[in-house]
Amino acid sequence: MAFYDSIKLEKGMYNQGLTKALESIDPSEAYEGTELSGLDAYERQLKRFNIKVKGQNSDVLESFFKTTDSSVLFPEFVRRSVLQGMESCTVLQSIVATVTNVESNDYRTIKSTTDGTADNAVNEASDLPKTTIQTKPNLVAMKKRGRIIASSYEALRHQQLGTVSVIFRKVGEEIARAQLKDAIDVLLNGDETDNAAGVVSPNSTSGIAYEDLIKLRTSFTDCEPNVILANSSTMQDLLRLEELKSPQTILSFSGASVTSAMLGLMFFIVNSMPATTLLAIDKNSALGQFQGELIFDWDRLIERQMERIVFSIICGFAKIFTDSAWKMLYNATE
């Protein structure tokens, strides 16, 4: 019998995180070069109890509750499904430069400013250009985002885990969508009094013109823009521009994003963006994300008390470089 087959599973393991607790007892490094290589400690426990959570032939939900030990694995299945949904929000993943895990509601981050000198070639008596890194005076505004699932064990017990996973992934997607709205607010309005997105005035007086897009693209001085954000109607206006109707642009359209090979920009549809507004950012230096652990009622899930399960996570965003975001408000076509 393999060692992972003999581990006693207890719900108290969730106090430090089930996977972390299992890895401390049954480290994955010990399985390198074996048929179990590539599985983490939690996945080995699924194999132990022969619970298939993916694919057309996935097991039904009540498979988790055949034994007291296997029931402990169910909340982690739910947690991973919700996190998969959160991570599937490609827009949020594409505009955040760095993600920091925090353990409290109070977090103070840093900001970076340059002295505006672009030329590093200086004579012997001159000072080199300077980048100043400071702690921000204000805390990151952390917000709780979450979702409630109202169901019953009886309603789900005979459902395949592949189907159940889709439901919980959708919960994660909704949480990430709320976080994306918070991120857009910080990019547009800043997290301090002096770091809102810069404003670029359009040249055209009606609608959006390609020359306006170029003007927005070239407004950056210390950063390199690579993402344009706009809501659905504004994106339609953009994609009607003759200059963006190249075969490469049309072929790259995926429904949520489109790449312009001509401008080197990725365009994303974000419906929380204001109307007739374009936001250009340098995704590599614009935004930091700070979030805690996903909190949910794991104890109730083990006991099959699923009538009202609450999922929540605290998260906040902060600008890293002020010059990393510029916006343009144009006049809608009448």
XYZ file of C-alpha atoms in Angstrom:
334
model
C 0.000 0.000 0.000
C 1.353 3.415 -0.989
C 1.880 5.983 1.753
C -0.810 8.358 0.435
C -3.374 5.541 0.869
C -2.880 5.542 4.627
C -3.234 9.255 5.436
C -5.983 10.085 7.900
C -7.986 13.001 6.479
C -9.498 15.445 8.965
C -11.455 18.627 8.402
C -9.074 20.502 10.711
C -6.550 20.362 7.844
C -8.452 23.247 6.269
C -7.207 25.551 8.996
C -3.909 25.760 7.121
C -5.280 24.803 3.705
C -5.942 21.189 2.749
C -3.410 20.942 -0.060
C -0.712 22.607 2.037
C -1.424 20.246 4.931
C -1.331 17.201 2.662
C 1.892 18.309 0.985
C 3.577 18.643 4.382
C 2.682 15.025 5.127
C 3.023 13.596 1.625
C 5.355 15.833 -0.441
C 5.093 15.603 -4.214
C 8.888 15.525 -4.574
C 8.841 11.931 -3.323
C 6.927 10.843 -6.431
C 9.249 12.214 -9.094
C 9.967 9.590 -11.729
C 6.917 7.505 -10.767
C 3.520 7.122 -12.418
C 2.163 9.639 -9.885
C 4.594 12.356 -10.951
C 2.693 15.500 -11.885
C -0.047 14.998 -9.309
C -0.117 17.101 -6.175
C -1.017 15.708 -2.758
C -4.729 16.500 -3.177
C -4.900 14.865 -6.601
C -3.277 11.746 -5.151
C -6.091 11.598 -2.613
C -8.647 11.771 -5.423
C -6.847 8.833 -7.016
C -6.845 7.007 -3.676
C -10.634 7.148 -3.498
C -11.039 6.732 -7.269
C -12.940 10.007 -7.643
C -12.945 11.334 -11.214
C -13.706 15.063 -11.259
C -13.221 15.816 -14.973
C -14.379 14.616 -18.336
C -17.403 12.920 -19.800
C -17.171 10.024 -17.356
C -16.685 12.074 -14.203
C -18.250 10.693 -11.033
C -21.346 12.052 -9.335
C -21.067 14.420 -6.385
C -22.059 11.838 -3.770
C -18.848 9.932 -4.594
C -17.097 12.307 -2.209
C -19.315 11.163 0.665
C -18.828 7.402 0.554
C -16.468 7.583 3.540
C -15.715 10.082 6.276
C -12.204 10.562 4.902
C -13.258 11.188 1.295
C -15.872 13.755 2.368
C -13.000 15.969 3.563
C -11.872 16.300 -0.068
C -15.088 17.914 -1.328
C -14.522 21.517 -0.164
C -11.130 21.570 -1.911
C -12.815 20.461 -5.138
C -15.198 23.398 -4.758
C -12.393 25.833 -3.914
C -10.355 24.811 -6.942
C -13.360 25.122 -9.230
C -14.114 28.664 -8.006
C -10.466 29.694 -8.393
C -10.386 28.258 -11.917
C -13.337 30.483 -12.744
C -11.581 33.523 -11.292
C -8.409 32.764 -13.228
C -10.383 32.402 -16.469
C -11.093 36.156 -16.469
C -8.535 36.854 -19.189
C -9.067 40.607 -19.127
C -8.146 40.943 -15.453
C -5.182 38.615 -15.928
C -4.052 40.753 -18.874
C -4.080 44.152 -17.154
C -2.477 43.298 -13.793
C 1.300 43.635 -13.628
C 1.701 41.794 -10.311
C -0.446 39.917 -7.782
C 0.382 40.022 -4.051
C -1.243 37.732 -1.501
C -2.077 39.558 1.728
C -3.304 38.309 5.084
C -5.115 41.370 6.442
C -7.520 44.088 5.366
C -4.797 46.730 5.805
C -2.041 46.878 3.229
C 0.236 49.704 2.186
C 2.042 49.419 -1.120
C 4.729 51.408 -2.941
C 4.852 53.753 -5.896
C 7.618 54.678 -8.292
C 8.319 58.033 -9.946
C 11.034 59.204 -12.309
C 12.641 62.621 -12.543
C 11.583 62.958 -16.176
C 15.105 62.705 -17.582
C 15.059 60.310 -20.519
C 18.702 60.633 -21.626
C 21.091 58.464 -19.609
C 24.153 59.831 -21.381
C 25.533 62.388 -18.905
C 28.897 63.945 -18.391
C 31.112 63.170 -15.441
C 29.867 66.037 -13.287
C 26.157 65.470 -13.867
C 23.756 63.348 -11.876
C 22.247 60.239 -13.438
C 18.479 60.110 -13.923
C 16.684 59.053 -10.757
C 13.806 56.694 -9.995
C 12.271 57.247 -6.564
C 10.434 54.440 -4.767
C 8.206 55.453 -1.861
C 5.633 53.901 0.404
C 2.196 55.241 -0.457
C 0.643 57.346 2.332
C -2.754 55.693 1.971
C -3.757 52.064 2.408
C -4.919 49.973 -0.529
C -8.724 50.100 -0.623
C -9.608 46.454 -0.012
C -13.121 45.378 -0.976
C -14.927 42.147 -0.225
C -16.380 40.480 -3.307
C -18.299 37.240 -3.205
C -21.261 35.112 -4.069
C -23.860 32.991 -2.285
C -24.928 29.576 -3.581
C -28.317 28.350 -2.433
C -28.877 24.662 -3.088
C -29.259 21.362 -1.296
C -27.258 18.181 -1.186
C -30.222 16.280 -2.559
C -30.372 18.532 -5.635
C -26.697 17.935 -6.476
C -25.835 14.477 -5.151
C -26.514 12.648 -8.448
C -25.020 15.349 -10.697
C -21.733 14.639 -12.442
C -18.791 16.497 -10.961
C -17.970 17.948 -14.386
C -21.352 19.693 -14.387
C -21.070 20.791 -10.752
C -17.617 22.204 -11.484
C -19.084 24.410 -14.229
C -21.475 25.959 -11.699
C -18.711 26.741 -9.216
C -16.427 28.068 -11.958
C -19.217 30.461 -12.887
C -19.196 31.708 -9.294
C -15.489 32.430 -9.679
C -16.079 34.242 -12.963
C -18.656 36.520 -11.327
C -16.269 37.352 -8.484
C -13.484 38.150 -10.964
C -15.853 40.340 -12.972
C -16.567 42.397 -9.860
C -12.824 42.661 -9.205
C -12.295 43.797 -12.794
C -14.741 46.655 -12.211
C -12.686 47.723 -9.171
C -9.486 47.522 -11.233
C -10.929 49.719 -13.991
C -11.989 52.315 -11.415
C -8.407 52.535 -10.085
C -6.931 52.750 -13.592
C -9.302 55.571 -14.545
C -9.514 57.511 -11.292
C -6.347 56.458 -9.484
C -5.884 55.345 -5.903
C -4.401 58.697 -4.826
C -5.330 62.303 -5.536
C -2.724 62.770 -8.258
C -2.503 59.523 -10.221
C -5.703 59.284 -12.252
C -5.319 58.319 -15.888
C -4.021 61.142 -18.057
C -6.479 62.701 -20.488
C -5.908 62.874 -24.247
C -8.229 65.065 -26.312
C -9.405 63.637 -29.648
C -8.793 65.532 -32.883
C -12.061 64.425 -34.457
C -15.257 66.231 -33.510
C -17.641 63.361 -34.233
C -16.977 59.704 -33.586
C -13.584 58.097 -33.239
C -10.937 58.409 -35.948
C -7.815 56.354 -36.525
C -5.683 59.437 -35.921
C -7.228 59.656 -32.425
C -6.152 56.098 -31.736
C -2.629 56.949 -32.856
C -2.639 60.060 -30.661
C -3.668 57.994 -27.645
C -1.049 55.369 -28.512
C 1.735 57.961 -28.628
C 0.792 59.888 -25.462
C 3.003 57.717 -23.259
C 6.487 58.900 -22.363
C 7.977 56.528 -19.771
C 5.787 53.474 -20.469
C 4.909 51.355 -23.482
C 1.146 50.965 -24.121
C 0.029 47.489 -25.101
C -3.655 47.258 -24.077
C -6.765 49.257 -25.027
C -9.924 48.852 -22.918
C -13.404 49.877 -24.052
C -17.007 48.825 -23.549
C -18.915 46.867 -26.168
C -20.419 49.814 -28.083
C -17.104 51.684 -28.142
C -15.341 48.562 -29.388
C -17.851 48.349 -32.216
C -16.954 51.921 -33.189
C -13.273 50.997 -33.189
C -13.706 47.872 -35.284
C -15.590 49.868 -37.911
C -12.468 51.909 -38.637
C -11.165 51.070 -42.102
C -7.611 50.956 -40.784
C -8.512 48.128 -38.398
C -10.234 45.996 -41.027
C -7.062 44.213 -42.049
C -7.254 40.406 -42.470
C -4.882 39.973 -39.503
C -7.183 41.991 -37.239
C -10.314 40.145 -38.349
C -8.692 36.740 -37.882
C -7.499 37.656 -34.377
C -10.985 38.613 -33.123
C -12.043 36.225 -30.337
C -15.189 37.906 -29.019
C -13.510 39.254 -25.882
C -10.356 40.653 -27.419
C -8.738 41.566 -30.708
C -5.128 42.278 -31.577
C -4.023 44.995 -33.973
C -0.772 43.947 -35.611
C -0.526 47.464 -36.996
C -0.413 49.195 -33.612
C 0.900 46.373 -31.446
C -2.114 46.686 -29.126
C -4.507 44.185 -27.597
C -8.099 45.472 -27.463
C -10.351 44.123 -24.681
C -14.094 44.542 -24.222
C -14.861 45.641 -20.642
C -18.494 46.584 -20.143
C -17.761 48.411 -16.881
C -15.862 51.022 -18.935
C -17.696 54.353 -19.401
C -19.328 54.989 -22.788
C -17.286 56.601 -25.605
C -14.105 56.203 -23.568
C -10.856 54.521 -24.545
C -8.328 53.564 -21.885
C -4.777 52.713 -22.932
C -2.415 51.113 -20.421
C 0.988 49.554 -20.098
C -0.048 46.222 -18.598
C 3.490 45.599 -17.366
C 3.622 48.616 -15.070
C 0.115 49.958 -14.513
C -1.587 47.989 -11.791
C -0.888 45.899 -8.711
C -3.480 43.486 -7.335
C -3.589 42.641 -3.619
C -5.870 39.899 -2.378
C -6.497 37.493 0.453
C -7.570 33.872 0.501
C -10.887 32.674 -0.845
C -13.124 32.244 2.208
C -16.032 29.817 2.238
C -17.937 27.504 4.583
C -15.802 24.381 4.139
C -17.104 22.859 7.361
C -20.699 23.004 6.123
C -19.696 21.422 2.819
C -18.138 18.451 4.609
C -21.350 18.022 6.582
C -23.419 18.291 3.354
C -25.166 21.415 4.626
C -25.268 23.207 1.301
C -28.407 25.296 1.694
C -26.495 28.600 1.787
C -22.782 28.608 1.012
C -20.985 31.971 1.029
C -17.824 32.563 -1.014
C -15.870 35.776 -0.479
C -12.449 37.266 -1.041
C -10.921 40.635 -0.196
C -9.089 42.364 -3.008
C -7.705 45.794 -3.838
C -5.791 47.490 -6.639
C -3.157 50.217 -6.754
C -1.390 52.131 -9.514
C 2.333 51.463 -9.815
C 3.386 54.119 -12.381
C 1.218 57.193 -12.939
C 2.170 57.482 -16.611
C 1.025 53.924 -17.281
C -2.618 54.812 -18.120
C -4.139 57.400 -20.489
C -7.771 57.826 -21.493
C -9.632 59.516 -24.320
C -13.270 60.588 -24.285
C -14.626 61.101 -27.777
C -17.940 62.418 -29.137
C -20.362 59.722 -30.164
C -21.516 59.666 -33.787
C -24.987 61.074 -34.129
